[in-house]
Short mmCIF file of C-alpha atoms in Angstrom, two decimals:
data_model
loop_
_atom_site.label_atom_id
_atom_site.label_comp_id
_atom_site.label_asym_id
_atom_site.label_seq_id
_atom_site.Cartn_x
_atom_site.Cartn_y
_atom_site.Cartn_z
CA MET C 1 -55.93 -170.43 185.50
CA SER C 2 -54.94 -173.18 187.91
CA ALA C 3 -51.34 -174.31 187.56
CA ASN C 4 -52.55 -177.91 187.40
CA LYS C 5 -55.10 -177.28 184.67
CA LYS C 6 -54.07 -178.32 181.18
CA LYS C 7 -53.63 -175.65 178.53
CA THR C 8 -56.02 -176.07 175.60
CA VAL C 9 -54.89 -176.62 172.02
CA LEU C 10 -57.26 -176.52 169.05
CA PHE C 11 -56.01 -178.33 165.93
CA LEU C 12 -57.13 -176.93 162.56
CA PRO C 13 -56.16 -179.59 159.99
CA ALA C 14 -56.67 -179.63 156.23
CA TRP C 15 -56.77 -183.44 156.37
CA TYR C 16 -58.17 -185.60 159.14
CA PRO C 17 -59.80 -189.06 159.38
CA ASP C 18 -63.54 -188.87 158.65
CA VAL C 19 -66.49 -191.09 157.76
CA ASN C 20 -65.35 -191.32 154.14
CA ASN C 21 -61.66 -192.01 154.71
CA ASN C 22 -60.42 -193.14 158.12
CA MET C 23 -56.76 -192.92 157.02
CA LEU C 24 -56.84 -189.37 155.64
CA GLY C 25 -54.46 -187.25 157.69
CA ILE C 26 -53.96 -190.02 160.23
CA PHE C 27 -50.57 -188.48 161.03
CA VAL C 28 -52.35 -185.34 162.31
CA LYS C 29 -54.49 -187.44 164.64
CA ARG C 30 -51.38 -189.19 165.92
CA HIS C 31 -49.84 -185.80 166.72
CA ALA C 32 -52.97 -184.91 168.66
CA LEU C 33 -52.87 -188.20 170.57
CA ALA C 34 -49.17 -187.65 171.34
CA ILE C 35 -49.77 -184.36 173.18
CA LYS C 36 -53.06 -185.42 174.76
CA GLU C 37 -51.45 -186.27 178.10
CA THR C 38 -49.94 -182.78 178.37
CA TYR C 39 -52.63 -180.60 176.78
CA GLU C 40 -56.41 -180.57 176.41
CA VAL C 41 -56.63 -181.18 172.66
CA SER C 42 -59.60 -180.66 170.36
CA VAL C 43 -59.89 -180.72 166.57
CA LEU C 44 -61.93 -178.47 164.28
CA TYR C 45 -62.03 -180.11 160.86
CA VAL C 46 -63.77 -178.65 157.79
CA CYS C 47 -64.45 -181.06 154.93
CA GLY C 48 -66.09 -180.64 151.53
CA VAL C 49 -68.42 -183.39 150.26
CA LYS C 50 -70.37 -183.60 147.01
CA HIS C 51 -73.56 -185.09 148.42
CA LEU C 52 -75.01 -183.17 151.35
CA ASP C 53 -78.53 -182.16 152.38
CA GLY C 54 -78.16 -178.42 152.87
CA LEU C 55 -75.11 -176.18 152.72
CA LEU C 56 -73.44 -177.13 156.03
CA LYS C 57 -73.62 -180.05 158.43
CA PHE C 58 -72.08 -180.12 161.90
CA SER C 59 -70.91 -183.27 163.67
CA GLY C 60 -69.33 -183.73 167.10
CA ASP C 61 -67.28 -186.71 168.28
CA THR C 62 -65.54 -187.31 171.61
CA GLU C 63 -63.90 -190.65 170.81
CA GLU C 64 -60.13 -190.50 171.56
CA ILE C 65 -59.92 -186.79 170.61
CA LYS C 66 -62.77 -184.27 170.94
CA THR C 67 -63.51 -183.49 167.28
CA PHE C 68 -65.79 -180.87 165.72
CA THR C 69 -66.40 -181.56 162.04
CA VAL C 70 -68.21 -179.25 159.64
CA TYR C 71 -69.12 -180.66 156.22
CA TYR C 72 -69.92 -178.26 153.39
CA LYS C 73 -71.40 -179.02 150.00
CA LYS C 74 -68.75 -178.96 147.29
CA PRO C 75 -69.65 -177.44 143.90
CA LYS C 76 -70.27 -180.02 141.19
CA THR C 77 -68.27 -178.13 138.56
CA LYS C 78 -64.58 -177.16 138.63
CA ASN C 79 -63.61 -173.70 137.39
CA ARG C 80 -62.33 -170.42 138.82
CA ILE C 81 -65.77 -169.31 139.97
CA SER C 82 -66.56 -172.59 141.70
CA TYR C 83 -63.10 -172.64 143.27
CA ALA C 84 -63.66 -169.15 144.74
CA TYR C 85 -67.16 -170.15 145.89
CA GLU C 86 -65.81 -173.24 147.60
CA GLY C 87 -63.17 -171.11 149.33
CA LEU C 88 -65.88 -168.86 150.74
CA LEU C 89 -67.85 -171.91 151.87
CA TYR C 90 -64.76 -173.25 153.61
CA VAL C 91 -64.25 -170.00 155.52
CA LEU C 92 -67.96 -169.86 156.45
CA ALA C 93 -67.84 -173.47 157.65
CA THR C 94 -64.71 -172.80 159.69
CA PHE C 95 -66.20 -169.82 161.54
CA TYR C 96 -69.44 -171.74 162.08
CA GLY C 97 -67.49 -174.67 163.51
CA TYR C 98 -65.54 -172.34 165.80
CA TYR C 99 -68.82 -170.80 166.97
CA ARG C 100 -70.09 -174.29 167.87
CA TYR C 101 -66.78 -175.02 169.59
CA LEU C 102 -67.05 -171.87 171.75
CA LYS C 103 -70.58 -172.77 172.83
CA ILE C 104 -69.18 -175.58 174.98
CA ASN C 105 -65.51 -174.60 175.39
CA LYS C 106 -63.53 -171.57 176.42
CA ARG C 107 -61.29 -169.85 173.90
CA PRO C 108 -58.28 -172.11 173.25
CA ASP C 109 -54.87 -171.16 174.57
CA VAL C 110 -53.24 -172.23 171.30
CA PHE C 111 -54.35 -172.73 167.70
CA HIS C 112 -52.35 -175.36 165.80
CA VAL C 113 -52.75 -175.33 162.02
CA HIS C 114 -51.88 -178.48 160.08
CA VAL C 115 -51.31 -177.92 156.34
CA LEU C 116 -51.63 -174.40 154.93
CA THR C 117 -53.14 -172.15 153.75
CA ARG C 118 -56.88 -171.66 154.21
CA THR C 119 -56.83 -173.63 157.46
CA ALA C 120 -54.96 -170.64 158.95
CA ILE C 121 -57.52 -167.96 158.01
CA LEU C 122 -59.42 -168.21 161.31
CA PRO C 123 -56.43 -167.90 163.70
CA PHE C 124 -54.74 -165.38 161.39
CA LEU C 125 -57.72 -163.02 161.61
CA ILE C 126 -58.26 -163.63 165.33
CA SER C 127 -54.61 -162.76 165.97
CA PHE C 128 -55.37 -159.11 165.08
CA VAL C 129 -58.03 -158.77 167.78
CA GLY C 130 -57.02 -161.30 170.41
CA LYS C 131 -53.96 -162.78 172.04
CA THR C 132 -54.37 -166.42 171.04
CA PRO C 133 -51.19 -167.50 169.24
CA TYR C 134 -51.18 -169.94 166.38
CA TYR C 135 -48.57 -172.46 165.30
CA ILE C 136 -48.20 -174.28 161.98
CA THR C 137 -47.13 -177.80 161.07
CA GLU C 138 -46.68 -178.31 157.33
CA HIS C 139 -46.98 -181.82 155.87
CA TRP C 140 -47.81 -181.17 152.20
CA SER C 141 -45.19 -182.24 149.65
CA ARG C 142 -46.34 -179.55 147.19
CA TYR C 143 -43.43 -177.31 148.27
CA LEU C 144 -40.84 -179.88 147.21
CA PRO C 145 -39.29 -179.32 143.77
CA GLN C 146 -40.27 -182.82 142.62
CA ASP C 147 -43.93 -182.03 143.32
CA GLY C 148 -44.25 -178.39 142.27
CA ARG C 149 -47.94 -177.80 143.07
CA TYR C 150 -47.27 -174.71 145.19
CA LYS C 151 -48.32 -172.06 142.66
CA GLY C 152 -50.14 -168.75 142.37
CA ALA C 153 -48.92 -165.26 143.30
CA LEU C 154 -51.89 -164.51 145.58
CA ARG C 155 -51.58 -167.85 147.42
CA LYS C 156 -47.84 -167.32 147.94
CA TRP C 157 -48.30 -163.75 149.17
CA PHE C 158 -50.98 -164.69 151.70
CA THR C 159 -49.08 -167.79 152.83
CA ARG C 160 -46.02 -165.65 153.61
CA LEU C 161 -48.20 -163.29 155.69
CA VAL C 162 -49.69 -166.22 157.61
CA VAL C 163 -46.31 -167.79 158.32
CA ARG C 164 -44.67 -164.54 159.44
CA ARG C 165 -47.47 -163.78 161.89
CA SER C 166 -47.38 -167.26 163.43
CA SER C 167 -45.62 -168.09 166.71
CA GLY C 168 -43.73 -170.88 165.01
CA MET C 169 -43.76 -173.46 162.25
CA SER C 170 -42.64 -177.07 162.25
CA THR C 171 -42.36 -179.78 159.66
CA VAL C 172 -41.44 -183.45 159.70
CA SER C 173 -38.30 -183.45 157.54
CA LEU C 174 -35.24 -181.32 156.85
CA ALA C 175 -35.97 -181.59 153.11
CA MET C 176 -39.37 -179.98 153.65
CA LYS C 177 -37.90 -177.25 155.88
CA LYS C 178 -35.37 -176.33 153.20
CA ALA C 179 -38.09 -176.33 150.53
CA LEU C 180 -40.27 -174.01 152.62
CA GLN C 181 -37.35 -171.67 153.22
CA GLN C 182 -36.66 -171.54 149.49
CA HIS C 183 -40.25 -170.31 149.09
CA HIS C 184 -39.49 -167.57 151.68
CA LEU C 185 -41.57 -169.33 154.32
CA ASP C 186 -39.38 -169.07 157.39
CA VAL C 187 -39.66 -168.11 161.07
CA PRO C 188 -37.17 -168.12 163.99
CA ASN C 189 -39.07 -170.91 165.77
CA PHE C 190 -38.81 -173.65 163.12
CA PRO C 191 -38.07 -177.14 164.51
CA ILE C 192 -38.32 -180.51 162.78
CA ILE C 193 -40.83 -182.69 164.65
CA SER C 194 -41.40 -186.20 163.35
CA ASN C 195 -44.61 -187.99 162.62
CA VAL C 196 -45.69 -190.49 165.28
CA VAL C 197 -45.87 -194.27 165.02
CA ASP C 198 -48.82 -195.88 166.79
CA ASP C 199 -47.77 -198.07 169.73
CA LEU C 200 -49.32 -201.08 167.99
CA PHE C 201 -46.39 -201.29 165.56
CA TYR C 202 -43.82 -201.51 168.35
CA GLN C 203 -45.59 -204.65 169.57
CA ALA C 204 -45.00 -206.54 166.31
CA SER C 205 -42.83 -209.63 166.63
CA LEU C 206 -39.29 -209.24 165.29
CA LYS C 207 -37.81 -211.61 162.70
CA ASP C 208 -34.10 -212.34 162.51
CA ARG C 209 -33.92 -212.18 158.73
CA LYS C 210 -31.04 -214.17 157.21
CA ARG C 211 -32.42 -213.85 153.69
CA PHE C 212 -35.00 -211.49 152.20
CA PHE C 213 -37.77 -212.85 149.99
CA ASN C 214 -41.01 -211.23 151.14
CA PHE C 215 -41.47 -207.60 150.06
CA LEU C 216 -44.21 -205.26 151.25
CA HIS C 217 -45.55 -202.03 149.74
CA VAL C 218 -48.04 -199.82 151.62
CA SER C 219 -49.47 -196.66 150.07
CA CYS C 220 -52.48 -194.69 148.85
CA PHE C 221 -52.03 -196.14 145.32
CA ASP C 222 -51.51 -192.79 143.60
CA ASP C 223 -49.21 -193.51 140.66
CA GLN C 224 -48.23 -189.85 140.24
CA SER C 225 -46.49 -189.80 143.61
CA LYS C 226 -45.98 -193.45 144.61
CA ASN C 227 -44.96 -194.79 141.16
CA ILE C 228 -47.03 -197.94 141.47
CA SER C 229 -46.48 -198.69 137.78
CA GLY C 230 -42.70 -198.62 138.25
CA ILE C 231 -42.88 -201.17 141.07
CA LEU C 232 -45.12 -203.42 138.99
CA ASN C 233 -42.81 -203.15 135.96
CA VAL C 234 -39.76 -204.18 137.97
CA PHE C 235 -41.27 -207.03 139.96
CA SER C 236 -43.16 -208.49 136.99
CA ALA C 237 -39.90 -208.51 134.98
CA LEU C 238 -38.10 -210.24 137.86
CA GLU C 239 -40.80 -212.89 138.00
CA GLU C 240 -40.34 -213.54 134.28
CA LEU C 241 -36.61 -214.02 134.96
CA GLY C 242 -37.46 -216.71 137.50
CA CYS C 243 -36.63 -214.77 140.68
CA GLN C 244 -38.22 -216.25 143.77
CA PHE C 245 -40.03 -213.64 145.88
CA SER C 246 -43.41 -212.42 147.03
CA LEU C 247 -44.68 -208.84 146.95
CA THR C 248 -47.72 -207.84 148.99
CA MET C 249 -49.19 -204.45 148.08
CA VAL C 250 -51.43 -202.91 150.76
CA GLY C 251 -53.68 -199.92 150.17
CA ASP C 252 -56.34 -198.42 147.96
CA GLY C 253 -56.67 -195.33 145.83
CA ILE C 254 -57.18 -193.86 142.38
CA ASP C 255 -54.76 -196.29 140.68
CA PHE C 256 -55.70 -199.47 142.53
CA GLN C 257 -57.74 -200.77 139.59
CA MET C 258 -54.84 -200.01 137.24
CA ALA C 259 -52.57 -202.17 139.39
CA LYS C 260 -55.17 -204.91 139.53
CA ALA C 261 -55.59 -204.90 135.74
CA PHE C 262 -51.80 -204.96 135.20
CA ILE C 263 -51.38 -208.04 137.42
CA ARG C 264 -54.27 -209.78 135.70
CA SER C 265 -53.06 -208.99 132.16
CA LYS C 266 -49.49 -210.15 132.91
CA LYS C 267 -50.74 -213.22 134.81
CA ILE C 268 -48.38 -212.36 137.68
CA LYS C 269 -48.39 -214.93 140.47
CA ASN C 270 -46.03 -213.41 143.01
CA ILE C 271 -47.78 -210.06 143.58
CA VAL C 272 -50.84 -209.87 145.84
CA LEU C 273 -53.10 -206.85 146.38
CA THR C 274 -54.88 -206.78 149.75
CA GLY C 275 -56.76 -203.48 149.57
CA ALA C 276 -56.67 -201.02 152.48
CA LEU C 277 -55.72 -202.46 155.88
CA ALA C 278 -55.34 -200.88 159.31
CA GLY C 279 -54.63 -201.81 162.90
CA GLU C 280 -53.60 -205.36 163.71
CA ARG C 281 -54.24 -206.55 160.14
CA LEU C 282 -51.70 -204.04 158.82
CA VAL C 283 -49.21 -204.89 161.56
CA HIS C 284 -49.53 -208.56 160.58
CA GLU C 285 -48.43 -207.73 157.03
CA TYR C 286 -45.33 -205.96 158.38
CA GLU C 287 -44.60 -209.02 160.52
CA LYS C 288 -44.77 -211.36 157.52
CA ALA C 289 -42.56 -209.15 155.36
CA ASP C 290 -38.77 -209.05 155.12
CA MET C 291 -38.48 -205.57 153.58
CA LEU C 292 -40.66 -202.55 152.77
CA VAL C 293 -40.33 -201.29 149.20
CA MET C 294 -41.21 -197.80 147.93
CA PHE C 295 -40.40 -196.25 144.55
CA SER C 296 -41.90 -192.79 144.99
CA HIS C 297 -41.39 -189.80 142.71
CA PHE C 298 -41.69 -187.42 145.68
CA GLU C 299 -42.19 -187.75 149.44
CA ASN C 300 -41.99 -185.75 152.64
CA GLN C 301 -41.78 -188.17 155.58
CA PRO C 302 -43.73 -191.34 154.71
CA CYS C 303 -45.45 -192.76 157.79
CA VAL C 304 -45.14 -196.27 156.32
CA ILE C 305 -41.34 -196.07 156.60
CA LEU C 306 -41.65 -195.12 160.28
CA GLU C 307 -44.10 -198.00 160.79
CA ALA C 308 -41.75 -200.44 159.06
CA LYS C 309 -38.83 -199.35 161.26
CA ALA C 310 -41.00 -199.71 164.38
CA CYS C 311 -41.56 -203.31 163.27
CA GLY C 312 -37.81 -203.80 162.78
CA LEU C 313 -38.20 -203.89 159.01
CA PRO C 314 -35.52 -202.52 156.63
CA VAL C 315 -36.58 -200.33 153.70
CA LEU C 316 -35.83 -200.22 149.98
CA ALA C 317 -36.82 -196.75 148.73
CA THR C 318 -35.97 -193.83 146.47
CA HIS C 319 -33.49 -191.09 147.36
CA VAL C 320 -36.04 -188.27 147.40
CA GLY C 321 -37.52 -185.71 149.81
CA GLY C 322 -37.18 -186.70 153.45
CA ILE C 323 -36.52 -190.41 152.80
CA PRO C 324 -32.69 -190.15 153.00
CA GLU C 325 -33.15 -188.77 156.52
CA LEU C 326 -34.85 -192.05 157.46
CA VAL C 327 -32.94 -194.66 155.45
CA ASN C 328 -29.20 -195.25 155.43
CA GLU C 329 -27.02 -198.36 155.23
CA LYS C 330 -28.14 -199.41 158.73
CA TYR C 331 -31.83 -199.28 157.88
CA GLY C 332 -32.11 -200.11 154.19
CA VAL C 333 -31.15 -199.34 150.60
CA LEU C 334 -31.76 -196.25 148.46
CA VAL C 335 -32.16 -196.03 144.67
CA GLU C 336 -32.55 -193.06 142.35
CA VAL C 337 -35.99 -191.79 141.44
CA GLY C 338 -37.52 -193.54 138.42
CA ASN C 339 -34.49 -195.79 137.82
CA GLU C 340 -36.18 -199.16 137.25
CA ASP C 341 -32.91 -200.86 136.29
CA GLN C 342 -31.34 -199.85 139.60
CA LEU C 343 -34.39 -200.95 141.55
CA ALA C 344 -34.32 -204.34 139.80
CA MET C 345 -30.60 -204.69 140.50
CA GLU C 346 -31.02 -203.92 144.21
CA VAL C 347 -33.96 -206.32 144.54
CA ARG C 348 -31.76 -209.05 143.09
CA ASN C 349 -28.93 -208.07 145.45
CA ILE C 350 -31.35 -208.36 148.35
CA LEU C 351 -32.62 -211.75 147.14
CA ASN C 352 -29.01 -212.96 146.80
CA GLY C 353 -28.19 -212.08 150.41
CA LYS C 354 -25.95 -209.04 149.86
CA TYR C 355 -27.41 -207.04 152.76
CA HIS C 356 -27.84 -207.76 156.46
CA PHE C 357 -29.82 -205.64 158.92
CA ASN C 358 -30.37 -205.72 162.68
CA PRO C 359 -34.13 -205.64 163.38
CA THR C 360 -33.64 -204.80 167.07
CA ALA C 361 -31.44 -201.80 166.25
CA ILE C 362 -33.97 -200.61 163.67
CA ARG C 363 -36.80 -200.74 166.20
CA GLU C 364 -34.75 -199.07 168.94
CA TYR C 365 -34.05 -196.14 166.63
CA ALA C 366 -37.77 -195.85 165.89
CA ILE C 367 -38.66 -195.85 169.60
CA ALA C 368 -36.10 -193.12 170.27
CA ASN C 369 -37.33 -190.87 167.46
CA TYR C 370 -40.97 -191.60 166.52
CA SER C 371 -42.69 -192.54 169.79
CA ARG C 372 -45.52 -190.51 171.34
CA ASP C 373 -43.42 -189.49 174.34
CA THR C 374 -40.57 -188.22 172.15
CA VAL C 375 -42.84 -186.20 169.87
CA ALA C 376 -44.92 -184.85 172.78
CA GLU C 377 -41.79 -183.43 174.41
CA GLN C 378 -40.77 -181.82 171.11
CA PHE C 379 -44.16 -180.13 170.73
CA LYS C 380 -43.96 -178.88 174.32
CA SER C 381 -40.63 -177.23 173.51
CA PHE C 382 -42.10 -175.88 170.25
CA TYR C 383 -44.99 -174.16 172.05
CA GLU C 384 -42.70 -172.84 174.78
CA ALA C 385 -40.26 -171.39 172.23
CA GLY C 386 -43.16 -169.43 170.69
CA GLY C 387 -44.17 -168.07 174.08
CA ALA C 388 -47.55 -169.84 174.28
CA VAL C 389 -47.06 -171.99 177.36
#
């Protein structure tokens, strides 16, 4: 191979933006874009959908990142048999997608799995007959004790095999690394490599905030993890007490209608729901805000906190998962998980001018730690440490 020719990396993600949800796994796409200047990156994404003509459907896309998507028809019922059947369909779809990939590409130099475990079946099996190494980046909060969805003896046994045979594993937070190690998922090559913030957020105008009145929440509106109801309880109570503020809640998800109904029933005036936003429209909401607020039950490394910091915005969030690695007294305020009284107290402290933050310093930290160039260099070192390039 020519010394000037880029090595090829094939991403195998469990989540990736698709026609149904353009924000799903956006952090994986940003990783791909970060290393695009150094490596020839492609994505093989397998996705289950309920409504599909036939068993499998292949789609190819060359916009930004060369992407090979295979849709398979999900079973309508949910039980052990349908779960096993869907697993077999997933594996079939993966090998079919790889076959289509090889029809127009040479074998990749590196497989990069994002989110275990079935995404790793293809490179795991190939590793016994070929020399293509595979690396893993784990994003899923299920390993964290506050989440607890990592279950099943067979799953855990196979996941350990997959991890041990890999050339390296990375994750985006120290909290996640420790959680993985507690589940006996550990390898010598195990760096922490951050998520990436899109360059668009670094272009947001900075505000020199003397007082803080405008709060912003951005999430997938899943109450189980994001505690949307807790935020609504606190801010609605503060409105009843006469506190002057605004709270803009951006996003959509399974509990969006619940939030909408709560605001309507309480006749809350100071909370606005925008629905899902992206690109410049989302950046505009960060620009208008004085502080990002999150009240999550569990988190790994929330991209919205990185985006807020890129916009020079301080953060009010819970002391859970990887958040304390992102937020300290220079960049925001932390409260305990589920403690609505403490959240209410800190919101009032913020409204009363107790805290002062430097937006330029916040952004500079984000540039140094979450930019494409920084993350690309970290992935290069990650691959080199595993002996791939």
